[in-house]
Amino acid sequence: MELTASDLTVARGGVPVLDGVSFALAPGRALVLRGPNGAGKTTLLRTVAGLQPALAGEVSGAGERITYAGHADGLKSMLSVGENLHFWARVFGTEGIGTALSAFNLETLEDRLAGTLSAGQKRRLGLARLMVTGRPVWVLDEPTVSLDTASVALFAEAVRAHLGQGGSALMATHIDLGIPEADDFDVTPYRAQPRAALQDEAFL
């Protein structure tokens, strides 16, 4: 099933930031949002993920099919790496964390408390969480923050494996992940006109 956005208007703090956004994301494909900081990429991702309502338009093929990873890693600091992953596996009704541990090189850290990890290790654990959700659509906001070059490569491989299994990914990142199945989507042409400008036009 495709994830589609149709004529979507999204807002930050009640102010429209992107208007008329439409795209289709097919299984096995990734869509990488491009555009300058503050352009509305995070707002668009949060809207698609159902974390905030759209001002107009609609998203289909989302709902319970989506798992979202934002700037926060979503970890419980007093649980170990393994316990964190088991917790999220139970939340999403899945079993087994071995693949996730291996994909993000976390096997030797399985018994380490999450609160004692470095920023990069926490990020890898937060991303490994995606793999235990069983959700086919990954929505990711700057997933490579705090990752070194080797860890970025691990993440890119995890995304490629997810796409190869019929999953899809919608993400905002400034890094070229080298994923052949990924297309760029520049949000700049969809930036909403400031309200002040709209009000001025009413008197022209």
mmCIF file of N, CA and C in Angstrom, residues 127-181:
data_model
loop_
_atom_site.group_PDB
_atom_site.id
_atom_site.type_symbol
_atom_site.label_atom_id
_atom_site.label_comp_id
_atom_site.label_asym_id
_atom_site.label_seq_id
_atom_site.Cartn_x
_atom_site.Cartn_y
_atom_site.Cartn_z
ATOM 1 N N LEU A 127 17.417 4.128 16.800
ATOM 2 C CA LEU A 127 17.116 3.684 15.439
ATOM 3 C C LEU A 127 16.854 2.179 15.396
ATOM 4 N N ALA A 128 17.556 1.416 16.231
ATOM 5 C CA ALA A 128 17.320 -0.025 16.291
ATOM 6 C C ALA A 128 15.879 -0.316 16.698
ATOM 7 N N ARG A 129 15.318 0.594 17.464
ATOM 8 C CA ARG A 129 13.917 0.451 17.900
ATOM 9 C C ARG A 129 12.969 0.313 16.707
ATOM 10 N N LEU A 130 13.321 0.972 15.589
ATOM 11 C CA LEU A 130 12.477 0.889 14.393
ATOM 12 C C LEU A 130 12.293 -0.559 13.953
ATOM 13 N N MET A 131 13.347 -1.340 14.117
ATOM 14 C CA MET A 131 13.344 -2.690 13.570
ATOM 15 C C MET A 131 12.499 -3.673 14.387
ATOM 16 N N VAL A 132 12.143 -3.306 15.614
ATOM 17 C CA VAL A 132 11.323 -4.219 16.425
ATOM 18 C C VAL A 132 9.845 -3.819 16.417
ATOM 19 N N THR A 133 9.515 -2.781 15.677
ATOM 20 C CA THR A 133 8.114 -2.345 15.655
ATOM 21 C C THR A 133 7.259 -3.171 14.710
ATOM 22 N N GLY A 134 7.880 -3.733 13.675
ATOM 23 C CA GLY A 134 7.107 -4.465 12.675
ATOM 24 C C GLY A 134 6.295 -3.570 11.763
ATOM 25 N N ARG A 135 6.487 -2.253 11.858
ATOM 26 C CA ARG A 135 5.731 -1.319 11.035
ATOM 27 C C ARG A 135 6.398 -1.152 9.670
ATOM 28 N N PRO A 136 5.621 -1.110 8.584
ATOM 29 C CA PRO A 136 6.221 -1.047 7.248
ATOM 30 C C PRO A 136 6.680 0.339 6.802
ATOM 31 N N VAL A 137 6.182 1.387 7.441
ATOM 32 C CA VAL A 137 6.527 2.745 7.005
ATOM 33 C C VAL A 137 7.329 3.438 8.104
ATOM 34 N N TRP A 138 8.580 3.761 7.798
ATOM 35 C CA TRP A 138 9.424 4.490 8.735
ATOM 36 C C TRP A 138 9.392 5.974 8.371
ATOM 37 N N VAL A 139 9.078 6.819 9.359
ATOM 38 C CA VAL A 139 9.101 8.268 9.189
ATOM 39 C C VAL A 139 10.187 8.805 10.111
ATOM 40 N N LEU A 140 11.227 9.405 9.517
ATOM 41 C CA LEU A 140 12.459 9.690 10.246
ATOM 42 C C LEU A 140 12.878 11.143 10.092
ATOM 43 N N ASP A 141 13.110 11.796 11.221
ATOM 44 C CA ASP A 141 13.524 13.193 11.209
ATOM 45 C C ASP A 141 14.990 13.296 11.623
ATOM 46 N N GLU A 142 15.844 13.617 10.673
ATOM 47 C CA GLU A 142 17.296 13.730 10.873
ATOM 48 C C GLU A 142 17.840 12.513 11.634
ATOM 49 N N PRO A 143 17.675 11.325 11.079
ATOM 50 C CA PRO A 143 18.063 10.113 11.795
ATOM 51 C C PRO A 143 19.556 9.950 12.025
ATOM 52 N N THR A 144 20.387 10.662 11.269
ATOM 53 C CA THR A 144 21.835 10.457 11.381
ATOM 54 C C THR A 144 22.509 11.406 12.360
ATOM 55 N N VAL A 145 21.740 12.240 13.066
ATOM 56 C CA VAL A 145 22.330 13.148 14.048
ATOM 57 C C VAL A 145 23.085 12.334 15.102
ATOM 58 N N SER A 146 24.290 12.753 15.441
ATOM 59 C CA SER A 146 25.164 12.125 16.447
ATOM 60 C C SER A 146 25.833 10.841 15.959
ATOM 61 N N LEU A 147 25.598 10.432 14.722
ATOM 62 C CA LEU A 147 26.206 9.211 14.218
ATOM 63 C C LEU A 147 27.535 9.502 13.523
ATOM 64 N N ASP A 148 28.521 8.647 13.757
ATOM 65 C CA ASP A 148 29.777 8.759 13.013
ATOM 66 C C ASP A 148 29.616 8.076 11.654
ATOM 67 N N THR A 149 30.659 8.136 10.855
ATOM 68 C CA THR A 149 30.569 7.621 9.488
ATOM 69 C C THR A 149 30.198 6.141 9.453
ATOM 70 N N ALA A 150 30.800 5.344 10.328
ATOM 71 C CA ALA A 150 30.510 3.917 10.357
ATOM 72 C C ALA A 150 29.061 3.653 10.742
ATOM 73 N N SER A 151 28.544 4.435 11.682
ATOM 74 C CA SER A 151 27.162 4.242 12.127
ATOM 75 C C SER A 151 26.166 4.707 11.075
ATOM 76 N N VAL A 152 26.513 5.734 10.319
ATOM 77 C CA VAL A 152 25.664 6.158 9.206
ATOM 78 C C VAL A 152 25.549 5.032 8.194
ATOM 79 N N ALA A 153 26.664 4.350 7.952
ATOM 80 C CA ALA A 153 26.650 3.222 7.020
ATOM 81 C C ALA A 153 25.755 2.098 7.531
ATOM 82 N N LEU A 154 25.775 1.845 8.838
ATOM 83 C CA LEU A 154 24.894 0.831 9.428
ATOM 84 C C LEU A 154 23.433 1.214 9.234
ATOM 85 N N PHE A 155 23.140 2.486 9.469
ATOM 86 C CA PHE A 155 21.767 2.953 9.304
ATOM 87 C C PHE A 155 21.318 2.814 7.855
ATOM 88 N N ALA A 156 22.171 3.230 6.923
ATOM 89 C CA ALA A 156 21.821 3.135 5.498
ATOM 90 C C ALA A 156 21.548 1.691 5.108
ATOM 91 N N GLU A 157 22.338 0.775 5.621
ATOM 92 C CA GLU A 157 22.139 -0.647 5.318
ATOM 93 C C GLU A 157 20.823 -1.139 5.913
ATOM 94 N N ALA A 158 20.483 -0.665 7.115
ATOM 95 C CA ALA A 158 19.213 -1.056 7.738
ATOM 96 C C ALA A 158 18.030 -0.562 6.904
ATOM 97 N N VAL A 159 18.155 0.655 6.376
ATOM 98 C CA VAL A 159 17.086 1.184 5.523
ATOM 99 C C VAL A 159 16.979 0.366 4.244
ATOM 100 N N ARG A 160 18.116 0.049 3.626
ATOM 101 C CA ARG A 160 18.089 -0.750 2.404
ATOM 102 C C ARG A 160 17.441 -2.107 2.654
ATOM 103 N N ALA A 161 17.762 -2.725 3.791
ATOM 104 C CA ALA A 161 17.161 -4.020 4.126
ATOM 105 C C ALA A 161 15.654 -3.883 4.325
ATOM 106 N N HIS A 162 15.231 -2.800 4.970
ATOM 107 C CA HIS A 162 13.811 -2.541 5.194
ATOM 108 C C HIS A 162 13.076 -2.372 3.866
ATOM 109 N N LEU A 163 13.676 -1.627 2.953
ATOM 110 C CA LEU A 163 13.064 -1.434 1.643
ATOM 111 C C LEU A 163 13.018 -2.758 0.876
ATOM 112 N N GLY A 164 14.064 -3.551 1.024
ATOM 113 C CA GLY A 164 14.124 -4.825 0.332
ATOM 114 C C GLY A 164 13.056 -5.807 0.786
ATOM 115 N N GLN A 165 12.537 -5.583 1.995
ATOM 116 C CA GLN A 165 11.472 -6.426 2.530
ATOM 117 C C GLN A 165 10.086 -5.842 2.257
ATOM 118 N N GLY A 166 10.035 -4.814 1.410
ATOM 119 C CA GLY A 166 8.761 -4.215 1.048
ATOM 120 C C GLY A 166 8.333 -3.054 1.911
ATOM 121 N N GLY A 167 9.217 -2.615 2.801
ATOM 122 C CA GLY A 167 8.927 -1.445 3.607
ATOM 123 C C GLY A 167 9.190 -0.164 2.835
ATOM 124 N N SER A 168 8.920 0.968 3.462
ATOM 125 C CA SER A 168 9.201 2.262 2.843
ATOM 126 C C SER A 168 9.678 3.226 3.922
ATOM 127 N N ALA A 169 10.283 4.324 3.503
ATOM 128 C CA ALA A 169 10.836 5.283 4.449
ATOM 129 C C ALA A 169 10.649 6.707 3.920
ATOM 130 N N LEU A 170 10.180 7.568 4.793
ATOM 131 C CA LEU A 170 10.071 9.000 4.520
ATOM 132 C C LEU A 170 10.964 9.683 5.531
ATOM 133 N N MET A 171 11.958 10.430 5.058
ATOM 134 C CA MET A 171 12.916 10.981 6.005
ATOM 135 C C MET A 171 13.422 12.356 5.590
ATOM 136 N N ALA A 172 13.878 13.096 6.590
ATOM 137 C CA ALA A 172 14.564 14.359 6.354
ATOM 138 C C ALA A 172 16.005 14.176 6.797
ATOM 139 N N THR A 173 16.935 14.357 5.893
ATOM 140 C CA THR A 173 18.356 14.260 6.222
ATOM 141 C C THR A 173 19.148 15.072 5.219
ATOM 142 N N HIS A 174 20.263 15.640 5.682
ATOM 143 C CA HIS A 174 21.142 16.400 4.795
ATOM 144 C C HIS A 174 22.257 15.523 4.227
ATOM 145 N N ILE A 175 22.290 14.250 4.651
ATOM 146 C CA ILE A 175 23.355 13.343 4.236
ATOM 147 C C ILE A 175 22.890 12.482 3.072
ATOM 148 N N ASP A 176 23.770 12.294 2.104
ATOM 149 C CA ASP A 176 23.496 11.370 1.017
ATOM 150 C C ASP A 176 23.780 9.963 1.518
ATOM 151 N N LEU A 177 22.749 9.148 1.665
ATOM 152 C CA LEU A 177 22.886 7.811 2.228
ATOM 153 C C LEU A 177 23.259 6.769 1.176
ATOM 154 N N GLY A 178 23.281 7.159 -0.086
ATOM 155 C CA GLY A 178 23.658 6.219 -1.131
ATOM 156 C C GLY A 178 22.675 5.082 -1.294
ATOM 157 N N ILE A 179 21.396 5.386 -1.179
ATOM 158 C CA ILE A 179 20.357 4.374 -1.313
ATOM 159 C C ILE A 179 19.724 4.506 -2.695
ATOM 160 N N PRO A 180 19.935 3.546 -3.591
ATOM 161 C CA PRO A 180 19.418 3.666 -4.959
ATOM 162 C C PRO A 180 17.897 3.787 -5.012
ATOM 163 N N GLU A 181 17.216 3.219 -4.023
ATOM 164 C CA GLU A 181 15.745 3.233 -4.032
ATOM 165 C C GLU A 181 15.158 4.523 -3.469
#
